[in-house]
Amino acid sequence: EAERWREDMTVSRSGQILTGSVSGLININTADVQTLTLLDGIGEARAQLIIDFRTENGYFVTKEDLLRIDGIGQTLFNKIKDDITV
């Protein structure tokens, strides 16, 4: 039987199914803590801040909306902007 995948899922190199990513990009509107921590400079605490922010304020409209979160500045944003999508 063929394996079926949801569009918002991908498989890591270790074979682990990760939610919230498509085409190798991590969707900051749907990714869980574990998936967000795959981003350079994003640990569990920052990942939780991202999730808390979108829970309180709704989905991110642009990638740049991440800059509204305390602890995510321009330098960090520049490191991850090419690895994320909304």
Coordinates of N, CA and C in Angstrom, one line a residue:
E1 N 0.8 -1.2 0.0 CA 0.0 0.0 0.0 C 0.9 1.2 0.0
A2 N 0.5 2.2 -0.8 CA 1.3 3.4 -0.9 C 1.1 4.3 0.4
E3 N 2.2 4.9 0.8 CA 2.1 5.8 1.9 C 1.4 7.1 1.5
R4 N 0.6 7.5 2.4 CA -0.1 8.8 2.2 C 0.4 9.9 3.1
W5 N 0.7 11.1 2.6 CA 1.2 12.2 3.4 C 0.3 13.4 3.3
R6 N 0.1 14.0 4.4 CA -0.6 15.3 4.3 C 0.4 16.3 3.8
E7 N -0.1 17.4 3.2 CA 0.7 18.4 2.6 C 1.6 19.1 3.7
D8 N 1.1 19.2 4.9 CA 1.9 19.9 5.9 C 2.8 19.0 6.7
M9 N 3.2 17.9 6.1 CA 4.1 16.9 6.8 C 5.3 16.7 5.9
T10 N 6.4 16.4 6.5 CA 7.6 16.0 5.8 C 8.3 15.0 6.7
V11 N 9.3 14.3 6.2 CA 10.0 13.4 7.0 C 11.5 13.8 7.2
S12 N 12.0 13.8 8.4 CA 13.4 14.3 8.6 C 14.3 13.2 8.1
R13 N 15.6 13.5 8.1 CA 16.6 12.6 7.7 C 16.6 11.3 8.5
S14 N 16.2 11.4 9.8 CA 16.1 10.2 10.6 C 14.9 9.4 10.4
G15 N 14.0 9.9 9.5 CA 12.8 9.1 9.3 C 11.6 9.6 10.1
Q16 N 11.8 10.6 11.0 CA 10.8 11.1 11.8 C 9.8 12.0 11.1
I17 N 8.5 11.8 11.3 CA 7.6 12.6 10.6 C 7.5 14.0 11.3
L18 N 7.6 15.0 10.6 CA 7.6 16.4 11.2 C 6.4 17.1 10.6
T19 N 5.6 17.7 11.5 CA 4.4 18.5 11.0 C 4.9 19.9 10.8
G20 N 4.1 20.6 10.0 CA 4.3 22.0 9.8 C 5.4 22.4 8.7
S21 N 5.8 21.5 7.9 CA 6.7 21.8 6.9 C 6.3 21.2 5.5
V22 N 6.6 22.0 4.5 CA 6.3 21.5 3.1 C 7.5 22.0 2.3
S23 N 7.9 21.3 1.4 CA 9.0 21.6 0.4 C 10.2 22.0 1.2
G24 N 10.5 21.4 2.3 CA 11.7 21.7 3.1 C 11.6 23.0 3.9
L25 N 10.6 23.8 3.7 CA 10.4 25.0 4.5 C 9.5 24.7 5.7
I26 N 9.8 25.4 6.8 CA 9.0 25.2 8.0 C 7.9 26.3 8.1
N27 N 6.7 25.8 8.1 CA 5.6 26.8 8.2 C 5.4 27.2 9.6
I28 N 5.7 28.5 9.9 CA 5.6 29.0 11.3 C 4.2 29.1 11.8
N29 N 3.2 28.9 10.9 CA 1.8 28.9 11.4 C 1.3 27.6 11.8
T30 N 2.0 26.5 11.4 CA 1.5 25.2 11.8 C 2.5 24.3 12.5
A31 N 3.8 24.7 12.5 CA 4.9 23.9 13.0 C 4.7 23.7 14.6
D32 N 5.1 22.6 15.1 CA 5.1 22.3 16.5 C 6.5 22.7 17.1
V33 N 6.6 22.6 18.4 CA 7.9 23.0 19.0 C 9.0 22.2 18.4
Q34 N 8.9 20.9 18.3 CA 9.9 20.1 17.8 C 10.4 20.5 16.4
T35 N 9.5 20.8 15.6 CA 9.8 21.2 14.2 C 10.5 22.6 14.2
L36 N 10.0 23.5 15.0 CA 10.5 24.9 15.0 C 12.0 24.9 15.5
T37 N 12.3 23.9 16.4 CA 13.7 23.9 16.9 C 14.7 23.4 15.9
L38 N 14.2 23.0 14.8 CA 15.1 22.6 13.7 C 15.7 23.9 13.0
L39 N 15.1 25.0 13.3 CA 15.6 26.3 12.7 C 16.9 26.7 13.5
D40 N 17.9 27.2 12.8 CA 19.1 27.7 13.4 C 18.8 28.8 14.4
G41 N 19.2 28.6 15.7 CA 19.0 29.7 16.7 C 17.6 29.6 17.4
I42 N 16.8 28.7 17.1 CA 15.5 28.5 17.7 C 15.5 27.3 18.6
G43 N 15.5 27.5 19.9 CA 15.5 26.4 20.9 C 14.0 26.2 21.3
E44 N 13.8 25.4 22.3 CA 12.5 25.1 22.8 C 11.8 26.4 23.3
A45 N 12.5 27.2 24.0 CA 11.9 28.4 24.6 C 11.4 29.4 23.5
R46 N 12.2 29.6 22.5 CA 11.8 30.5 21.4 C 10.7 29.9 20.6
A47 N 10.8 28.6 20.4 CA 9.8 27.9 19.6 C 8.4 28.0 20.4
Q48 N 8.4 27.9 21.7 CA 7.2 28.1 22.4 C 6.7 29.5 22.4
L49 N 7.6 30.5 22.3 CA 7.2 31.9 22.1 C 6.5 32.1 20.8
I50 N 7.0 31.5 19.8 CA 6.3 31.5 18.4 C 4.9 31.0 18.5
I51 N 4.8 29.8 19.1 CA 3.5 29.2 19.2 C 2.5 30.0 20.1
D52 N 3.0 30.5 21.2 CA 2.2 31.4 22.1 C 1.8 32.6 21.3
F53 N 2.7 33.2 20.6 CA 2.3 34.5 19.8 C 1.2 34.2 18.8
R54 N 1.3 33.1 18.1 CA 0.3 32.8 17.1 C -1.0 32.4 17.7
T55 N -0.9 31.8 18.9 CA -2.2 31.4 19.6 C -2.9 32.7 20.0
E56 N -2.2 33.6 20.5 CA -2.8 34.9 21.1 C -3.1 35.9 20.0
N57 N -2.4 35.9 18.8 CA -2.6 36.9 17.8 C -3.1 36.4 16.5
G58 N -3.2 35.1 16.3 CA -3.6 34.5 15.0 C -2.4 34.2 14.2
Y59 N -2.7 33.7 13.1 CA -1.6 33.3 12.2 C -0.7 34.4 11.7
F60 N 0.5 34.1 11.5 CA 1.5 35.1 10.9 C 1.0 35.4 9.5
V61 N 1.0 36.7 9.1 CA 0.7 37.0 7.7 C 1.9 37.0 6.9
T62 N 3.0 37.5 7.4 CA 4.3 37.6 6.7 C 5.4 37.0 7.6
K63 N 6.4 36.5 7.0 CA 7.6 36.0 7.8 C 8.1 37.1 8.8
E64 N 8.1 38.3 8.3 CA 8.6 39.4 9.1 C 7.8 39.6 10.4
D65 N 6.6 39.1 10.5 CA 5.8 39.2 11.8 C 6.6 38.5 12.9
L66 N 7.5 37.6 12.7 CA 8.3 37.0 13.7 C 9.1 38.1 14.5
L67 N 9.4 39.2 13.9 CA 10.1 40.3 14.5 C 9.3 41.0 15.6
R68 N 8.1 40.7 15.7 CA 7.2 41.2 16.8 C 7.4 40.5 18.1
I69 N 8.1 39.3 18.0 CA 8.2 38.5 19.2 C 9.5 38.9 19.9
D70 N 9.4 39.1 21.2 CA 10.6 39.4 22.1 C 11.5 38.3 22.0
G71 N 12.8 38.5 21.7 CA 13.8 37.5 21.6 C 14.1 37.1 20.2
I72 N 13.3 37.6 19.2 CA 13.7 37.4 17.8 C 13.9 38.7 17.2
G73 N 15.2 39.0 16.9 CA 15.6 40.2 16.3 C 16.0 40.0 14.9
Q74 N 16.5 41.1 14.3 CA 16.8 41.1 12.9 C 17.9 40.1 12.5
T75 N 18.9 39.9 13.4 CA 20.0 39.0 13.1 C 19.5 37.6 13.1
L76 N 18.7 37.2 14.1 CA 18.1 35.8 14.1 C 17.2 35.6 12.9
F77 N 16.3 36.6 12.7 CA 15.4 36.5 11.6 C 16.1 36.3 10.2
N78 N 17.2 37.0 10.0 CA 18.0 36.9 8.8 C 18.5 35.5 8.6
K79 N 18.8 34.8 9.8 CA 19.4 33.4 9.7 C 18.3 32.4 9.3
I80 N 17.1 32.7 9.7 CA 16.0 31.7 9.4 C 15.0 32.0 8.3
K81 N 15.1 33.2 7.8 CA 14.0 33.7 6.9 C 13.9 32.8 5.6
D82 N 15.0 32.2 5.2 CA 15.0 31.4 3.9 C 14.5 30.0 4.2
D83 N 14.4 29.7 5.5 CA 14.0 28.3 5.9 C 12.5 28.2 6.3
I84 N 11.8 29.4 6.3 CA 10.4 29.4 6.8 C 9.5 29.9 5.8
T85 N 8.2 29.6 6.0 CA 7.1 30.0 5.2 C 5.9 30.3 6.1
V86 N 4.9 31.0 5.6 CA 3.7 31.3 6.3 C 2.5 30.6 5.5

